[in-house]
Backbone as XML, in Angstrom:
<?xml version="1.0"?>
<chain id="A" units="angstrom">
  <residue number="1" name="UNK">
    <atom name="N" x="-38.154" y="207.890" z="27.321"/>
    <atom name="CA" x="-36.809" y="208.281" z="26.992"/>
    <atom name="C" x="-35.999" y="207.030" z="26.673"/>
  </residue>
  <residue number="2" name="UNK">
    <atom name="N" x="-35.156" y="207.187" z="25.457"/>
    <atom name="CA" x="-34.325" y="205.551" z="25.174"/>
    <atom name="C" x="-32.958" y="206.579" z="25.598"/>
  </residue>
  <residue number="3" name="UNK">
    <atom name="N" x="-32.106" y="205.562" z="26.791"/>
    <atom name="CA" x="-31.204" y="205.874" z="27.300"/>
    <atom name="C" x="-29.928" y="205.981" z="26.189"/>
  </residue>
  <residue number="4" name="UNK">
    <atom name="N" x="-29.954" y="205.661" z="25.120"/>
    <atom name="CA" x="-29.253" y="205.563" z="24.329"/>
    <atom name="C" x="-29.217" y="206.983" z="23.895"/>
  </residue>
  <residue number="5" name="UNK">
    <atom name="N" x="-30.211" y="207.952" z="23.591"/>
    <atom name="CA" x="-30.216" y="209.286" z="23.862"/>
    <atom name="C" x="-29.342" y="210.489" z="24.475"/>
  </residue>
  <residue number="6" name="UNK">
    <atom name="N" x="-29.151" y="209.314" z="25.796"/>
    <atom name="CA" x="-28.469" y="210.229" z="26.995"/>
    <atom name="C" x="-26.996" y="210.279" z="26.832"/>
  </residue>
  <residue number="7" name="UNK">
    <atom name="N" x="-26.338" y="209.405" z="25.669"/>
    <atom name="CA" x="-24.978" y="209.553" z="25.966"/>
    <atom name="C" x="-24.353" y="210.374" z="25.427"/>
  </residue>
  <residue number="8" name="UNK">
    <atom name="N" x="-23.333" y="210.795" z="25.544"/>
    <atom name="CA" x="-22.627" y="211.644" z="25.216"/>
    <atom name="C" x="-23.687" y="213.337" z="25.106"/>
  </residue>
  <residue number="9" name="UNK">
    <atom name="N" x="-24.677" y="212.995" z="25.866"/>
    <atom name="CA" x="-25.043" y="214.759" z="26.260"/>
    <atom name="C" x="-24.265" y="215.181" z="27.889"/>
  </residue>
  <residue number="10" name="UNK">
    <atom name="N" x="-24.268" y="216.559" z="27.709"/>
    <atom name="CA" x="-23.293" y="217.413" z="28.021"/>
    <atom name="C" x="-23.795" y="217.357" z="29.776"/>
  </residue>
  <residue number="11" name="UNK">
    <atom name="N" x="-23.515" y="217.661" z="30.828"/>
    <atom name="CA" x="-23.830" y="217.444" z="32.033"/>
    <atom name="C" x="-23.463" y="218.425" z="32.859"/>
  </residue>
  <residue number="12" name="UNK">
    <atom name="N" x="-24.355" y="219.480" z="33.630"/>
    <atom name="CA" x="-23.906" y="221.042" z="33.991"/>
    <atom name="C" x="-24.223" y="220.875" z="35.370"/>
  </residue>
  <residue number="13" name="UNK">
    <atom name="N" x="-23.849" y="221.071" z="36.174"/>
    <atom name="CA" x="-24.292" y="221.213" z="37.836"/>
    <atom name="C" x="-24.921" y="222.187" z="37.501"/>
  </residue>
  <residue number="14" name="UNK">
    <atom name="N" x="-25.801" y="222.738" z="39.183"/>
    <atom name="CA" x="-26.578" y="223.958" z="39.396"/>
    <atom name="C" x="-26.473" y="224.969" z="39.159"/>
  </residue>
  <residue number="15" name="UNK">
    <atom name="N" x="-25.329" y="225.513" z="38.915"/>
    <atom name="CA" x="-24.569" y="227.045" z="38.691"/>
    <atom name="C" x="-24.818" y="227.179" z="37.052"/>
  </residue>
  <residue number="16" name="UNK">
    <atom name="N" x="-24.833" y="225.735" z="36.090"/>
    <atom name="CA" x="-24.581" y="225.739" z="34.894"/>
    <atom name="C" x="-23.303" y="225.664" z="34.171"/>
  </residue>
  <residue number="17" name="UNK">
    <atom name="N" x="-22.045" y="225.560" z="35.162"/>
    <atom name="CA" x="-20.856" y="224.772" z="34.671"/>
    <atom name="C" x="-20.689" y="223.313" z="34.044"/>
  </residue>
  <residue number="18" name="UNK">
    <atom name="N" x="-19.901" y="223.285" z="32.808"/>
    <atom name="CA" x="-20.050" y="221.970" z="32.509"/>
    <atom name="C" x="-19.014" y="220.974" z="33.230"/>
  </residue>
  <residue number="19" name="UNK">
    <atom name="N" x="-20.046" y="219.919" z="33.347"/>
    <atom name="CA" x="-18.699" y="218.815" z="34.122"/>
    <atom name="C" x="-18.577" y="217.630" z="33.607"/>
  </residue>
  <residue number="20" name="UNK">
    <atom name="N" x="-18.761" y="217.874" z="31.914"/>
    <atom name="CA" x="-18.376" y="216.678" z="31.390"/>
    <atom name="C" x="-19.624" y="216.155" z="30.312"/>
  </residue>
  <residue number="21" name="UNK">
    <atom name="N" x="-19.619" y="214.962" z="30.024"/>
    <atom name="CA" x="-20.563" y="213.901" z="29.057"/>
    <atom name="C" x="-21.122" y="212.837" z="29.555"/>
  </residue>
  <residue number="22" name="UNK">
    <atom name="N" x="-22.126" y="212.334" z="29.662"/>
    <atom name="CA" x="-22.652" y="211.015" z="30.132"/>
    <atom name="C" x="-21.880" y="210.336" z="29.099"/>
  </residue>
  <residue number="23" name="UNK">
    <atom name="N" x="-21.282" y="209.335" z="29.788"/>
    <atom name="CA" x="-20.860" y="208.088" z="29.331"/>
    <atom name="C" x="-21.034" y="206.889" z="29.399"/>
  </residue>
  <residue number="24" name="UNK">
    <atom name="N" x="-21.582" y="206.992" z="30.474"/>
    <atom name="CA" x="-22.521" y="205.364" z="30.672"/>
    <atom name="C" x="-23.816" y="205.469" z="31.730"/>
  </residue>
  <residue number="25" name="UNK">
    <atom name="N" x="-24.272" y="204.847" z="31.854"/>
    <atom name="CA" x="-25.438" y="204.402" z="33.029"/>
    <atom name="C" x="-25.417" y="203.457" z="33.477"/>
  </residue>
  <residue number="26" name="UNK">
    <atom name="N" x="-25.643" y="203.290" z="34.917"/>
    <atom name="CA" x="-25.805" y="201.973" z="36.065"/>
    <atom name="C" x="-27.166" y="201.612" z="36.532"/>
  </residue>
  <residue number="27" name="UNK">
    <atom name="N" x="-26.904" y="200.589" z="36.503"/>
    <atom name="CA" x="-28.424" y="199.789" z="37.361"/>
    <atom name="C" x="-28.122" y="198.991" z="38.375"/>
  </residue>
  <residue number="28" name="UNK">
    <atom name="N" x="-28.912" y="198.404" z="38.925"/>
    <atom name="CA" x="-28.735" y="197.668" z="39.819"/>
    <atom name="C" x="-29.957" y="196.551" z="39.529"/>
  </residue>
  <residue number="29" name="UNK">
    <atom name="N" x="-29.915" y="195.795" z="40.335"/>
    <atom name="CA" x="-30.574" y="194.430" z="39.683"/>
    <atom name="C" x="-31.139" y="194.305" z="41.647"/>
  </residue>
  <residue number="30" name="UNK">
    <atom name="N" x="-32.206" y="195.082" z="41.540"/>
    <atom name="CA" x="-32.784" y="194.539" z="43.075"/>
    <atom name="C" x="-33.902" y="193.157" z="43.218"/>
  </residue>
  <residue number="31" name="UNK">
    <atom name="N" x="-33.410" y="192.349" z="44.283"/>
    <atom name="CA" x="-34.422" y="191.137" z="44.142"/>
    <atom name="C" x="-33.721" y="190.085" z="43.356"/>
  </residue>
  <residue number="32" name="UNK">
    <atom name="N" x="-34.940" y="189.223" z="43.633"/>
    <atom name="CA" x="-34.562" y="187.363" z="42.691"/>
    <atom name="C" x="-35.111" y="188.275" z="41.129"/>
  </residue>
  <residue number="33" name="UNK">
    <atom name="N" x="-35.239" y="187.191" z="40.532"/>
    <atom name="CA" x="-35.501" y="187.562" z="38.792"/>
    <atom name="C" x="-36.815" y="186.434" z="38.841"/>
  </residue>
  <residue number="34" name="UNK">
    <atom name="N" x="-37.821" y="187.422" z="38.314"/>
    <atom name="CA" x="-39.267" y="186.919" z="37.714"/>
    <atom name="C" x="-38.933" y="186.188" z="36.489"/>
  </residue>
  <residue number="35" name="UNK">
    <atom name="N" x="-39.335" y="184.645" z="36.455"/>
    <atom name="CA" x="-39.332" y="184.344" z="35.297"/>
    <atom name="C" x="-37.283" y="184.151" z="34.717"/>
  </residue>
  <residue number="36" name="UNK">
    <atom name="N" x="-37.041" y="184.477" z="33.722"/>
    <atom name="CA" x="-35.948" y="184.637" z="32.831"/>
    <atom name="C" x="-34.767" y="185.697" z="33.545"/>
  </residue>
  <residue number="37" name="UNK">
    <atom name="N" x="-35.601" y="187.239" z="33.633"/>
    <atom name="CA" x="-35.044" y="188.257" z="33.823"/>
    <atom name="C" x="-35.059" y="188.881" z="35.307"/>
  </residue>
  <residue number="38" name="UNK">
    <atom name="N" x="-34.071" y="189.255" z="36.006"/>
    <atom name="CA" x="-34.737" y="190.051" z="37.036"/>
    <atom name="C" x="-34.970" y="191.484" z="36.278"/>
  </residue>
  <residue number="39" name="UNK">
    <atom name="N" x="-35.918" y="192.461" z="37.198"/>
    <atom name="CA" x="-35.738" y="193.827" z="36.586"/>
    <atom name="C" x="-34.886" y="194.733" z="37.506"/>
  </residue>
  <residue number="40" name="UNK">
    <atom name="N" x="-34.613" y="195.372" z="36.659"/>
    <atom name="CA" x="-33.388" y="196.402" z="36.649"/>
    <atom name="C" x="-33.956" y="197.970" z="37.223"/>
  </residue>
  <residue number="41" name="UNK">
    <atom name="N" x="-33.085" y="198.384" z="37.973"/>
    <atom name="CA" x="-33.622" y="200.263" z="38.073"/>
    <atom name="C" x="-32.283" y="200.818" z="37.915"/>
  </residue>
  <residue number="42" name="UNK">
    <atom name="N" x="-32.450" y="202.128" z="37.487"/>
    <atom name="CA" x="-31.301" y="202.991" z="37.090"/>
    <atom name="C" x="-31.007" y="203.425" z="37.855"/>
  </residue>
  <residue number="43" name="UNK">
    <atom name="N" x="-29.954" y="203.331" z="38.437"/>
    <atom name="CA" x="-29.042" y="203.470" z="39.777"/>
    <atom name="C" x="-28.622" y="205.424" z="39.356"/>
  </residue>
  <residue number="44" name="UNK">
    <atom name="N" x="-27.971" y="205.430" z="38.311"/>
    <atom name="CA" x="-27.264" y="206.923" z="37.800"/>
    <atom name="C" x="-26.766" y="206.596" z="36.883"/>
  </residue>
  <residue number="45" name="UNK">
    <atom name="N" x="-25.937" y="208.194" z="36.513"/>
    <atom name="CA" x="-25.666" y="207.834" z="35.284"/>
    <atom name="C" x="-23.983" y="208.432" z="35.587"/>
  </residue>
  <residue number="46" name="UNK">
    <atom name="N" x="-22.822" y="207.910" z="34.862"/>
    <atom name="CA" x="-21.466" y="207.958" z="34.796"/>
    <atom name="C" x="-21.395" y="209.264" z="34.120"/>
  </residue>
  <residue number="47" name="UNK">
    <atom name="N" x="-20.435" y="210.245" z="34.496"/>
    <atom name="CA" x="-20.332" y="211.609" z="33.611"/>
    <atom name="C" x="-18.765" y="211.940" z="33.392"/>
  </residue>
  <residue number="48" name="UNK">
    <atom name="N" x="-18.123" y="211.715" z="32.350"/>
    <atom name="CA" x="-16.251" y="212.212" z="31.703"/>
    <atom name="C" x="-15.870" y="213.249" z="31.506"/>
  </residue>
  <residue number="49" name="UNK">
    <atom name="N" x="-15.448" y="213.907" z="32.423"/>
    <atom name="CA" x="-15.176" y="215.253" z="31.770"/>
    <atom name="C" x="-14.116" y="215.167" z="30.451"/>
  </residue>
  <residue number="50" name="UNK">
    <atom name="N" x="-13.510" y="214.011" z="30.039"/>
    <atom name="CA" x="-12.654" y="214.304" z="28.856"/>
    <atom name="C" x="-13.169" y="213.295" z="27.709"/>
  </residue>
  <residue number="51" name="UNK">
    <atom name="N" x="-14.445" y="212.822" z="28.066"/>
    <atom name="CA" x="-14.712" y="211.683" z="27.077"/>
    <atom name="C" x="-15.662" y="211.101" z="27.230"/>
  </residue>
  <residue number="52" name="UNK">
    <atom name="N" x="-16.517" y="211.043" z="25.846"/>
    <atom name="CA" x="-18.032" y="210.597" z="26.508"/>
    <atom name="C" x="-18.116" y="209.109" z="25.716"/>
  </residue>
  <residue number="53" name="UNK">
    <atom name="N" x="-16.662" y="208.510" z="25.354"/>
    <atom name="CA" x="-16.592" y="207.205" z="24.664"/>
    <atom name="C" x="-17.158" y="205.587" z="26.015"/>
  </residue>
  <residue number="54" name="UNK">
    <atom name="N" x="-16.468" y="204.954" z="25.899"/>
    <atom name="CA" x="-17.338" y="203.551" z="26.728"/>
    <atom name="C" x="-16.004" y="203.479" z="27.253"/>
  </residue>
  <residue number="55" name="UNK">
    <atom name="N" x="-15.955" y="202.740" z="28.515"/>
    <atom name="CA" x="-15.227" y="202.390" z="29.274"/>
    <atom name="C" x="-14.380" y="201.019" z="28.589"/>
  </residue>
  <residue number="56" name="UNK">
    <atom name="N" x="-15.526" y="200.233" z="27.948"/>
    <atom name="CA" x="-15.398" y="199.392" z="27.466"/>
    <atom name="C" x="-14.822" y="198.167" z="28.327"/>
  </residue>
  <residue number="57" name="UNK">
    <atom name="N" x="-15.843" y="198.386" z="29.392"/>
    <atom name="CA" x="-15.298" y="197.482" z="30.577"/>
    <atom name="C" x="-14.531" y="197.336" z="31.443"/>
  </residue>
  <residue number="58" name="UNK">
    <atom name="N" x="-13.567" y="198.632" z="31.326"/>
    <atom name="CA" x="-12.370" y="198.664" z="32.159"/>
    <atom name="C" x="-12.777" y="199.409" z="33.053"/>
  </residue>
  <residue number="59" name="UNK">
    <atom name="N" x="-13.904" y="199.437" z="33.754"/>
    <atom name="CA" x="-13.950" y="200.219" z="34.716"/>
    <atom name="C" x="-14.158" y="199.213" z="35.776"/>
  </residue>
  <residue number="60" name="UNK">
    <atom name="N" x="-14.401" y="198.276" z="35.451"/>
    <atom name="CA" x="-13.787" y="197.119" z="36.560"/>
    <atom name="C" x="-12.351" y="197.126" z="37.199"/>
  </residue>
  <residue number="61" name="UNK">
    <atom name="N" x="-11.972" y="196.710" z="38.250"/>
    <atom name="CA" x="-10.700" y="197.649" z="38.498"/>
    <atom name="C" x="-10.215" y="196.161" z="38.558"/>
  </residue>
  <residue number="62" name="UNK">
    <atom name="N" x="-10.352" y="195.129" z="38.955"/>
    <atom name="CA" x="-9.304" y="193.824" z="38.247"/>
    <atom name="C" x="-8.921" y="193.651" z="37.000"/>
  </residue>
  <residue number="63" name="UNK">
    <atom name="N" x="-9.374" y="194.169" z="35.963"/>
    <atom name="CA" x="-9.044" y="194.451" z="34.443"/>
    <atom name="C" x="-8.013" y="194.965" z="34.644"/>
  </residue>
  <residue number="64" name="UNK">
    <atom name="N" x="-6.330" y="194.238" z="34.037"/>
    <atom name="CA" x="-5.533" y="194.832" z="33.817"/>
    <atom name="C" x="-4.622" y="194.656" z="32.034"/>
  </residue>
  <residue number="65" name="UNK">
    <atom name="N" x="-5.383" y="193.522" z="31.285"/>
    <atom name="CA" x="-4.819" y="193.094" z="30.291"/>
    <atom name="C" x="-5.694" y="193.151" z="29.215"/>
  </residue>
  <residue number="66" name="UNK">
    <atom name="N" x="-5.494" y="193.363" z="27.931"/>
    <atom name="CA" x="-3.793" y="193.726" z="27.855"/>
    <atom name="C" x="-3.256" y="194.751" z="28.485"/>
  </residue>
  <residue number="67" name="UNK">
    <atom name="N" x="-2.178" y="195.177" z="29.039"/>
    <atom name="CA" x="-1.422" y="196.318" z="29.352"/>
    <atom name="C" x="-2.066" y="197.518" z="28.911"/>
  </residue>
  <residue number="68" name="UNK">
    <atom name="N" x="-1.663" y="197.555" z="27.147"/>
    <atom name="CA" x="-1.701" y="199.404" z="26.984"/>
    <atom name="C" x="-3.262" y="199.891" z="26.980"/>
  </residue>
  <residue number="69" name="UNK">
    <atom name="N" x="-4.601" y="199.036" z="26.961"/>
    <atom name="CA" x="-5.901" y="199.378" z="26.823"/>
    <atom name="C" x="-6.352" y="200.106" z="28.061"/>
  </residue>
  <residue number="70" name="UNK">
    <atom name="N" x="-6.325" y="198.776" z="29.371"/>
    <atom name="CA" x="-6.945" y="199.630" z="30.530"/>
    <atom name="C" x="-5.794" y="200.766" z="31.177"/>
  </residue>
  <residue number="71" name="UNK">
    <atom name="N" x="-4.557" y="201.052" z="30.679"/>
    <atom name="CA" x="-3.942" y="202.354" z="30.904"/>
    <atom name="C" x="-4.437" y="203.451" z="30.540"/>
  </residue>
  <residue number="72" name="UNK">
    <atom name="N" x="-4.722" y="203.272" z="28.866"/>
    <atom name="CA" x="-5.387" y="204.361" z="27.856"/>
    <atom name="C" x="-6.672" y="204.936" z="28.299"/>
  </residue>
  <residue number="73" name="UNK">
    <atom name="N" x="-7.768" y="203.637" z="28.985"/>
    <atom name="CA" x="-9.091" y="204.267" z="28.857"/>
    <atom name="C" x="-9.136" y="204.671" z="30.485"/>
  </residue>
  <residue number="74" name="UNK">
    <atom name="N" x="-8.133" y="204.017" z="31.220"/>
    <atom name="CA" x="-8.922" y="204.718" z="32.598"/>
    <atom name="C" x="-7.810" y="205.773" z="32.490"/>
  </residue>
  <residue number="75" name="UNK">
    <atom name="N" x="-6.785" y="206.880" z="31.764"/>
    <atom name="CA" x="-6.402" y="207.659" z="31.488"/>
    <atom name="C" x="-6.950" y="208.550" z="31.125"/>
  </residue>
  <residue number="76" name="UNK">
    <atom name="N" x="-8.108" y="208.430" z="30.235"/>
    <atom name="CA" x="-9.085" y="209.171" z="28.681"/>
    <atom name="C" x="-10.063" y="209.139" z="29.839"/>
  </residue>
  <residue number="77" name="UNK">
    <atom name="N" x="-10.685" y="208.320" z="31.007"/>
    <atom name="CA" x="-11.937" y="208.407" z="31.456"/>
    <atom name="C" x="-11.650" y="209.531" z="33.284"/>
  </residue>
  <residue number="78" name="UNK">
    <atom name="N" x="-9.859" y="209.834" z="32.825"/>
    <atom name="CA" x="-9.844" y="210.222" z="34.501"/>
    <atom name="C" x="-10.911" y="211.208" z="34.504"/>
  </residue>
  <residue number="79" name="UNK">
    <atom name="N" x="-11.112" y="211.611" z="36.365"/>
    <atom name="CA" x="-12.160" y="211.861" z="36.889"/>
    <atom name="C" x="-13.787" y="212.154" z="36.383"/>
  </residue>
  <residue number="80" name="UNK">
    <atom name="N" x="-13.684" y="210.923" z="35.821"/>
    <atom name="CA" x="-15.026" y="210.659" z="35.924"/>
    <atom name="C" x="-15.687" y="210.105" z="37.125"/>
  </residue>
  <residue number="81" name="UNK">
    <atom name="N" x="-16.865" y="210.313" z="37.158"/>
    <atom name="CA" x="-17.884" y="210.476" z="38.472"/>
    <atom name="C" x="-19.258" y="209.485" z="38.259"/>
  </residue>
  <residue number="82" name="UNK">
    <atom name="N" x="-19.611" y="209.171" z="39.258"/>
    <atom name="CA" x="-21.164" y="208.798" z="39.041"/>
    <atom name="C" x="-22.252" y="209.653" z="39.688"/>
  </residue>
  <residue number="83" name="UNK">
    <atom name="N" x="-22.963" y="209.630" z="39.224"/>
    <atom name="CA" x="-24.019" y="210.538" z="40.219"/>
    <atom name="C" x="-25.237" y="210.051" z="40.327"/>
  </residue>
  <residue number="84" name="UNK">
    <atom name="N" x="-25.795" y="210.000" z="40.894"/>
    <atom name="CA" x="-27.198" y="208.697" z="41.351"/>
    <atom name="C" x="-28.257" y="209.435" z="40.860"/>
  </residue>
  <residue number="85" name="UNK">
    <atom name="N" x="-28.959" y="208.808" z="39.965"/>
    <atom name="CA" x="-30.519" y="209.322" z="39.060"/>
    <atom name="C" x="-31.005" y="210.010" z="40.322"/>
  </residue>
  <residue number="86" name="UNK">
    <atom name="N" x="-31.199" y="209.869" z="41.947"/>
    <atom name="CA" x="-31.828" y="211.246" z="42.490"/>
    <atom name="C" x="-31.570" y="212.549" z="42.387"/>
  </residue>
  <residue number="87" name="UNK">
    <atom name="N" x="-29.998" y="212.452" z="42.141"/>
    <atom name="CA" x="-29.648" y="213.683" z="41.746"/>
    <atom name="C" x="-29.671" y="214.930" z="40.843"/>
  </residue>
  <residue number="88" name="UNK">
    <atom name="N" x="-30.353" y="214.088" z="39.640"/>
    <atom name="CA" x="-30.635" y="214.827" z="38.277"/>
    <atom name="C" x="-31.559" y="215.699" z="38.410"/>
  </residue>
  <residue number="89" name="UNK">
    <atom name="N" x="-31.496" y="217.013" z="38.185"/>
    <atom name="CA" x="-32.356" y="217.458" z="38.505"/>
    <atom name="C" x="-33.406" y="217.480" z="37.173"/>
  </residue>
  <residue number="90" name="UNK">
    <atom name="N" x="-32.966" y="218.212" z="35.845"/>
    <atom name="CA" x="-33.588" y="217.822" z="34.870"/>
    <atom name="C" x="-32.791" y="217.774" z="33.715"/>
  </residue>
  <residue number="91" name="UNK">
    <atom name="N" x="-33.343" y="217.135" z="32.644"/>
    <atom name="CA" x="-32.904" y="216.489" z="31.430"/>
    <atom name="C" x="-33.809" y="217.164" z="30.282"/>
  </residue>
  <residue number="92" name="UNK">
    <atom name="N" x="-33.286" y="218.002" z="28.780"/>
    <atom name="CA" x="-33.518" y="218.800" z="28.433"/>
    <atom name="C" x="-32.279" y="219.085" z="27.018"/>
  </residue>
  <residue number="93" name="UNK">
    <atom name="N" x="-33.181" y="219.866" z="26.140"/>
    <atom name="CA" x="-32.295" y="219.905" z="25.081"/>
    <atom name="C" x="-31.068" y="220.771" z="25.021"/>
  </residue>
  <residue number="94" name="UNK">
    <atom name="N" x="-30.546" y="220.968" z="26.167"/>
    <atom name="CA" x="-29.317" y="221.783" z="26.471"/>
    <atom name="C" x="-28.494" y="220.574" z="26.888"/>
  </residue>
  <residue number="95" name="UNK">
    <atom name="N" x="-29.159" y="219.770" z="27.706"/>
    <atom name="CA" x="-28.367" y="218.287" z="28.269"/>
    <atom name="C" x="-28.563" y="218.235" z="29.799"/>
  </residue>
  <residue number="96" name="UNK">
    <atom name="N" x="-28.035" y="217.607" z="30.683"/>
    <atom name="CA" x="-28.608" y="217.016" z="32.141"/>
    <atom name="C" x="-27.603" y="218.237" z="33.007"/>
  </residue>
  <residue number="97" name="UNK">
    <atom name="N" x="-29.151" y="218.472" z="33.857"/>
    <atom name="CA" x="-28.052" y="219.646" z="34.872"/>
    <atom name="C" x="-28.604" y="218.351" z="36.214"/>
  </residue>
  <residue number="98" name="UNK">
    <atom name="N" x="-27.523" y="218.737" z="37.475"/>
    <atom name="CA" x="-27.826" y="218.210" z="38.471"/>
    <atom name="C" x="-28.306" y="219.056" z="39.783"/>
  </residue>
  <residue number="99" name="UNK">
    <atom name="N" x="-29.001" y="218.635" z="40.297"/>
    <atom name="CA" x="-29.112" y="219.329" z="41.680"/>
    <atom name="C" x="-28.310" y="220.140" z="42.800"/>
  </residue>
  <residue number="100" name="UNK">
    <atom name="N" x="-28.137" y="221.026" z="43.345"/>
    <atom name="CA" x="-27.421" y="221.580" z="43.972"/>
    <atom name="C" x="-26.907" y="220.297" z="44.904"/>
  </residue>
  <residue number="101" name="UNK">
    <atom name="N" x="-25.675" y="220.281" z="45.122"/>
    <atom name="CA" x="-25.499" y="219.342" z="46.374"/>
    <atom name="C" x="-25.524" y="217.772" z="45.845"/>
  </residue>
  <residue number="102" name="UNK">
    <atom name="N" x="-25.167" y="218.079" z="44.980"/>
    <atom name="CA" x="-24.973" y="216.650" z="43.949"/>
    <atom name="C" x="-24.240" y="215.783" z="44.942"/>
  </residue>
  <residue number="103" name="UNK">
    <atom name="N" x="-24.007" y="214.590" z="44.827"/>
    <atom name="CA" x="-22.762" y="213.709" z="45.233"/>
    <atom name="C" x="-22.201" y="213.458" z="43.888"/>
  </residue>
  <residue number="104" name="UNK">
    <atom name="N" x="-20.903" y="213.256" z="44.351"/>
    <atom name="CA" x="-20.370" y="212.639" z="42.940"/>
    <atom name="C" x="-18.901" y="211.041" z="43.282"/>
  </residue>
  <residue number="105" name="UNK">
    <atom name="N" x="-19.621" y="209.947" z="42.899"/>
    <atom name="CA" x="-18.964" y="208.844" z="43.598"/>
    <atom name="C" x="-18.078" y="207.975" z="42.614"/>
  </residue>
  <residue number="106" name="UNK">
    <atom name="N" x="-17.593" y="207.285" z="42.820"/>
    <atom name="CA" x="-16.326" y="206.554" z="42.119"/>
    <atom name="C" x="-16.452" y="205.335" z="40.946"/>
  </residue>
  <residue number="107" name="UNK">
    <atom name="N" x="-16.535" y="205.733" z="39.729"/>
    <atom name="CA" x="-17.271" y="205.023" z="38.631"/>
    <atom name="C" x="-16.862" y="203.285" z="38.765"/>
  </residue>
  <residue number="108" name="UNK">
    <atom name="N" x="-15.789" y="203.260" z="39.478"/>
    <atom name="CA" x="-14.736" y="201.927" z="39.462"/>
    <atom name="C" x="-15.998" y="200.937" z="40.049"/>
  </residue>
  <residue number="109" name="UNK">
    <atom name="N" x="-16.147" y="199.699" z="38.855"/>
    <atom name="CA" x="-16.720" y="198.517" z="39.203"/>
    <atom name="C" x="-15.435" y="196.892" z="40.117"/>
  </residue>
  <residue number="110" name="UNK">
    <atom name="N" x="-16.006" y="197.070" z="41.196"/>
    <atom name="CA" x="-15.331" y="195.684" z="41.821"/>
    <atom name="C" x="-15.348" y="194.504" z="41.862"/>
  </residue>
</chain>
């Protein structure tokens, strides 16, 4: 699967309600780095209910400049969620449903 795929498909909890668009994906970087690179695992994936555009970095929450950008996009990105790749239940040409009993946690990078 090229994750590039996954964005902007549609994202349904268990019942089959929609709760939005993948908009981004997280990793985490566990360990030193072999060589050049460390490797990466996919932590989850970010889901907008009003927008499946890029954060474009402002989801860092010290980002405050210029003024009118990180107003606009963490406005356009409210309640968006993350939900941790265990949760997925499956992925499919309708788009990603999640598991009953999902968590859903706070996209904001610190």
């Amino acid at each position: 699967m090229i994750l590039g795929d996954l964005l902007g498909v549609p994202v349904y909890n268990d019942g089959g309600t929609r709760l939005g668009r993948v908009a981004d994906a997280r990793f985490v970087v566990d360990g030193a780095p072999r060589q050049l690179l460390a490797e990466a695992r996919l932590l989850g994936l970010v889901v907008s209910p009003h927008s499946a555009s890029s954060f474009l970095g402002y989801e860092r929450t010290e980002l405050r400049q210029p003024w009118p950008l990180p107003a606009l996009l963490r406005w356009r990105h409210r309640g968006s969620f993350l939900v941790l790749w265990e949760d997925v239940a499956m992925i499919g040409a309708q788009g990603v449903r999640l598991r009953e009993g999902f968590a859903a946690y706070s996209p904001a990078l610190d």
